[in-house]
Amino acid sequence: MLLEEFLTYAEVQLEIQLKEVIAVIQNLPEEILLKPASNNGWSIAECIAHLNSYAEFYLPHIERAISKSPEQAEPVAFKHSMIGKYFINSMDPDRSKKKFRALKRHRPAGISSPGNVVLDFIQHLENMLILLKKAKNKNLGKNSVKTSISSWIKINPGDAIQFLLTHNRRHLEQAKRNL
């Protein structure tokens, strides 16, 4: 796949998520955002706070990796790495129903302002759109991004972008089940 095709695909996914959060979640009252899931799972605000913690971890690393990648004059191919595909597929709600226990640092705790949690997430999505624009004509397979699991496990920036988008989709679906 060409990098341009990958970035267009990622941008479409990101736009869908952004529109969904704005249309469905942004203007919900606090009591709905904070209401625990019927299965004792996370509330909508907790799902979004969890996604914020991942964005806060990954976006700076992705931005650094993209900025270090050289400009390419010719169209560049993009291919997911084997480990990147594994992480992406494991988070894909259509491919994996496996439940994961969130790492302690990514577990939401004590949300006092759920509206701000949602606004922060919208800002992260908008920042990711900017990163996709910066990634144009870069080689996303060249540099690496450490994962939140371990600094020893690294994936390329394109894998990290797709992982974040897939992880977002997984938890946005979880959040919507609370409506």
Short mmCIF file of C-alpha atoms in Angstrom, two decimals:
data_model
loop_
_atom_site.label_atom_id
_atom_site.label_comp_id
_atom_site.label_asym_id
_atom_site.label_seq_id
_atom_site.Cartn_x
_atom_site.Cartn_y
_atom_site.Cartn_z
CA MET A 1 0.00 0.00 0.00
CA LEU A 2 1.25 3.49 -0.72
CA LEU A 3 1.78 5.82 2.22
CA GLU A 4 -0.77 8.24 0.74
CA GLU A 5 -3.43 5.49 0.75
CA PHE A 6 -2.63 4.59 4.35
CA LEU A 7 -2.79 8.23 5.48
CA THR A 8 -6.09 8.78 3.65
CA TYR A 9 -7.52 5.65 5.30
CA ALA A 10 -6.28 6.83 8.71
CA GLU A 11 -7.70 10.30 8.16
CA VAL A 12 -11.13 8.87 7.25
CA GLN A 13 -11.12 6.76 10.44
CA LEU A 14 -10.08 9.77 12.49
CA GLU A 15 -12.78 12.00 10.98
CA ILE A 16 -15.41 9.34 11.74
CA GLN A 17 -14.26 9.16 15.36
CA LEU A 18 -14.15 12.93 15.71
CA LYS A 19 -17.65 13.38 14.28
CA GLU A 20 -18.99 10.57 16.47
CA VAL A 21 -17.54 12.01 19.68
CA ILE A 22 -18.85 15.49 18.85
CA ALA A 23 -22.32 14.29 17.80
CA VAL A 24 -22.92 11.55 20.37
CA ILE A 25 -20.76 12.17 23.44
CA GLN A 26 -19.68 15.80 23.71
CA ASN A 27 -22.97 17.28 24.91
CA LEU A 28 -24.08 14.48 27.22
CA PRO A 29 -24.91 15.55 30.78
CA GLU A 30 -22.33 14.78 33.47
CA GLU A 31 -24.55 12.18 35.12
CA ILE A 32 -24.65 10.12 31.91
CA LEU A 33 -20.92 10.54 31.28
CA LEU A 34 -20.16 9.36 34.84
CA LYS A 35 -22.78 6.58 35.07
CA PRO A 36 -21.01 3.24 35.58
CA ALA A 37 -21.63 0.55 32.98
CA SER A 38 -24.32 -1.99 33.86
CA ASN A 39 -21.68 -4.75 33.82
CA ASN A 40 -19.57 -2.84 36.39
CA GLY A 41 -17.28 -1.67 33.59
CA TRP A 42 -16.12 1.83 32.86
CA SER A 43 -18.41 4.80 32.44
CA ILE A 44 -18.33 6.81 29.22
CA ALA A 45 -16.01 9.37 30.84
CA GLU A 46 -13.69 6.60 32.06
CA CYS A 47 -13.50 5.09 28.56
CA ILE A 48 -12.57 8.50 27.17
CA ALA A 49 -10.07 9.18 29.99
CA HIS A 50 -8.42 5.85 29.17
CA LEU A 51 -8.13 6.92 25.52
CA ASN A 52 -6.67 10.26 26.63
CA SER A 53 -3.92 8.48 28.56
CA TYR A 54 -2.96 6.53 25.44
CA ALA A 55 -3.00 9.68 23.29
CA GLU A 56 -0.84 11.49 25.84
CA PHE A 57 1.64 8.63 25.73
CA TYR A 58 1.74 7.92 21.98
CA LEU A 59 1.21 11.25 20.22
CA PRO A 60 4.50 12.87 21.35
CA HIS A 61 6.42 9.71 20.39
CA ILE A 62 4.71 9.54 17.01
CA GLU A 63 5.40 13.23 16.39
CA ARG A 64 9.10 12.77 17.23
CA ALA A 65 9.40 9.76 14.93
CA ILE A 66 7.66 11.58 12.07
CA SER A 67 9.84 14.66 12.48
CA LYS A 68 12.99 12.47 12.32
CA SER A 69 11.81 10.69 9.17
CA PRO A 70 13.35 12.01 5.97
CA GLU A 71 11.22 13.64 3.27
CA GLN A 72 10.60 11.37 0.29
CA ALA A 73 10.38 12.86 -3.20
CA GLU A 74 8.85 9.71 -4.71
CA PRO A 75 5.68 8.00 -3.49
CA VAL A 76 6.55 5.82 -0.51
CA ALA A 77 5.15 2.39 0.26
CA PHE A 78 3.87 1.65 3.73
CA LYS A 79 3.62 -1.78 5.27
CA HIS A 80 2.66 -2.70 8.83
CA SER A 81 5.29 -4.59 10.78
CA MET A 82 4.52 -8.05 12.11
CA ILE A 83 4.38 -6.86 15.73
CA GLY A 84 2.39 -3.80 14.69
CA LYS A 85 -0.20 -6.00 12.96
CA TYR A 86 -0.40 -8.14 16.10
CA PHE A 87 -1.10 -5.14 18.35
CA ILE A 88 -3.60 -3.64 15.90
CA ASN A 89 -5.47 -6.93 15.40
CA SER A 90 -5.57 -7.63 19.14
CA MET A 91 -7.35 -4.29 19.70
CA ASP A 92 -9.69 -4.59 16.72
CA PRO A 93 -13.21 -5.15 18.11
CA ASP A 94 -14.18 -6.94 14.88
CA ARG A 95 -11.29 -9.42 15.11
CA SER A 96 -10.76 -9.91 18.83
CA LYS A 97 -13.31 -10.18 21.60
CA LYS A 98 -10.52 -10.78 24.11
CA LYS A 99 -10.69 -8.53 27.14
CA PHE A 100 -7.51 -6.87 28.32
CA ARG A 101 -6.75 -5.48 31.72
CA ALA A 102 -5.52 -1.92 31.30
CA LEU A 103 -2.06 -1.13 32.59
CA LYS A 104 -2.27 0.69 35.90
CA ARG A 105 -1.02 3.97 34.41
CA HIS A 106 -3.82 3.87 31.81
CA ARG A 107 -6.68 3.15 34.21
CA PRO A 108 -8.97 6.12 34.74
CA ALA A 109 -9.40 7.31 38.31
CA GLY A 110 -11.40 10.02 40.00
CA ILE A 111 -12.90 12.00 37.14
CA SER A 112 -14.13 15.32 38.48
CA SER A 113 -14.82 17.08 35.17
CA PRO A 114 -16.12 14.65 32.56
CA GLY A 115 -16.84 17.43 30.08
CA ASN A 116 -13.17 18.40 30.10
CA VAL A 117 -12.19 14.75 29.60
CA VAL A 118 -14.26 14.71 26.40
CA LEU A 119 -12.86 18.07 25.24
CA ASP A 120 -9.31 16.80 25.83
CA PHE A 121 -10.07 13.75 23.69
CA ILE A 122 -11.41 15.92 20.88
CA GLN A 123 -8.20 17.96 21.06
CA HIS A 124 -6.11 14.76 20.87
CA LEU A 125 -8.03 13.69 17.76
CA GLU A 126 -7.46 17.09 16.17
CA ASN A 127 -3.75 16.89 17.03
CA MET A 128 -3.62 13.49 15.41
CA LEU A 129 -5.08 14.97 12.23
CA ILE A 130 -2.21 17.46 12.22
CA LEU A 131 0.27 14.59 12.63
CA LEU A 132 -1.25 12.80 9.64
CA LYS A 133 -0.65 15.92 7.55
CA LYS A 134 2.98 16.07 8.76
CA ALA A 135 3.44 12.40 7.85
CA LYS A 136 2.77 13.04 4.17
CA ASN A 137 5.87 12.21 2.09
CA LYS A 138 7.64 10.68 5.11
CA ASN A 139 8.74 7.10 5.46
CA LEU A 140 6.68 5.81 8.40
CA GLY A 141 8.54 2.51 8.41
CA LYS A 142 11.95 4.03 9.16
CA ASN A 143 11.80 5.18 12.77
CA SER A 144 10.26 3.53 15.78
CA VAL A 145 7.89 4.41 18.59
CA LYS A 146 8.14 2.72 21.97
CA THR A 147 4.97 1.05 23.13
CA SER A 148 3.16 1.66 26.39
CA ILE A 149 3.77 -1.98 27.34
CA SER A 150 7.56 -1.63 27.34
CA SER A 151 10.20 0.71 25.99
CA TRP A 152 11.90 -2.44 24.66
CA ILE A 153 8.96 -3.19 22.35
CA LYS A 154 8.85 -0.74 19.46
CA ILE A 155 6.62 -0.28 16.44
CA ASN A 156 6.85 2.05 13.49
CA PRO A 157 4.91 5.36 13.55
CA GLY A 158 2.35 4.08 11.03
CA ASP A 159 1.65 1.06 13.25
CA ALA A 160 1.30 3.38 16.25
CA ILE A 161 -1.18 5.59 14.37
CA GLN A 162 -3.29 2.61 13.32
CA PHE A 163 -3.06 1.08 16.81
CA LEU A 164 -4.35 4.30 18.36
CA LEU A 165 -7.21 4.54 15.88
CA THR A 166 -8.20 0.90 16.44
CA HIS A 167 -7.88 1.27 20.22
CA ASN A 168 -10.05 4.39 20.04
CA ARG A 169 -12.70 2.52 18.07
CA ARG A 170 -12.71 -0.34 20.59
CA HIS A 171 -13.31 1.96 23.55
CA LEU A 172 -15.72 4.30 21.77
CA GLU A 173 -17.87 1.22 21.09
CA GLN A 174 -17.55 0.33 24.77
CA ALA A 175 -18.56 3.87 25.78
CA LYS A 176 -21.60 3.85 23.45
CA ARG A 177 -22.88 0.65 25.06
CA ASN A 178 -23.46 2.82 28.16
CA LEU A 179 -26.01 4.99 26.38
#
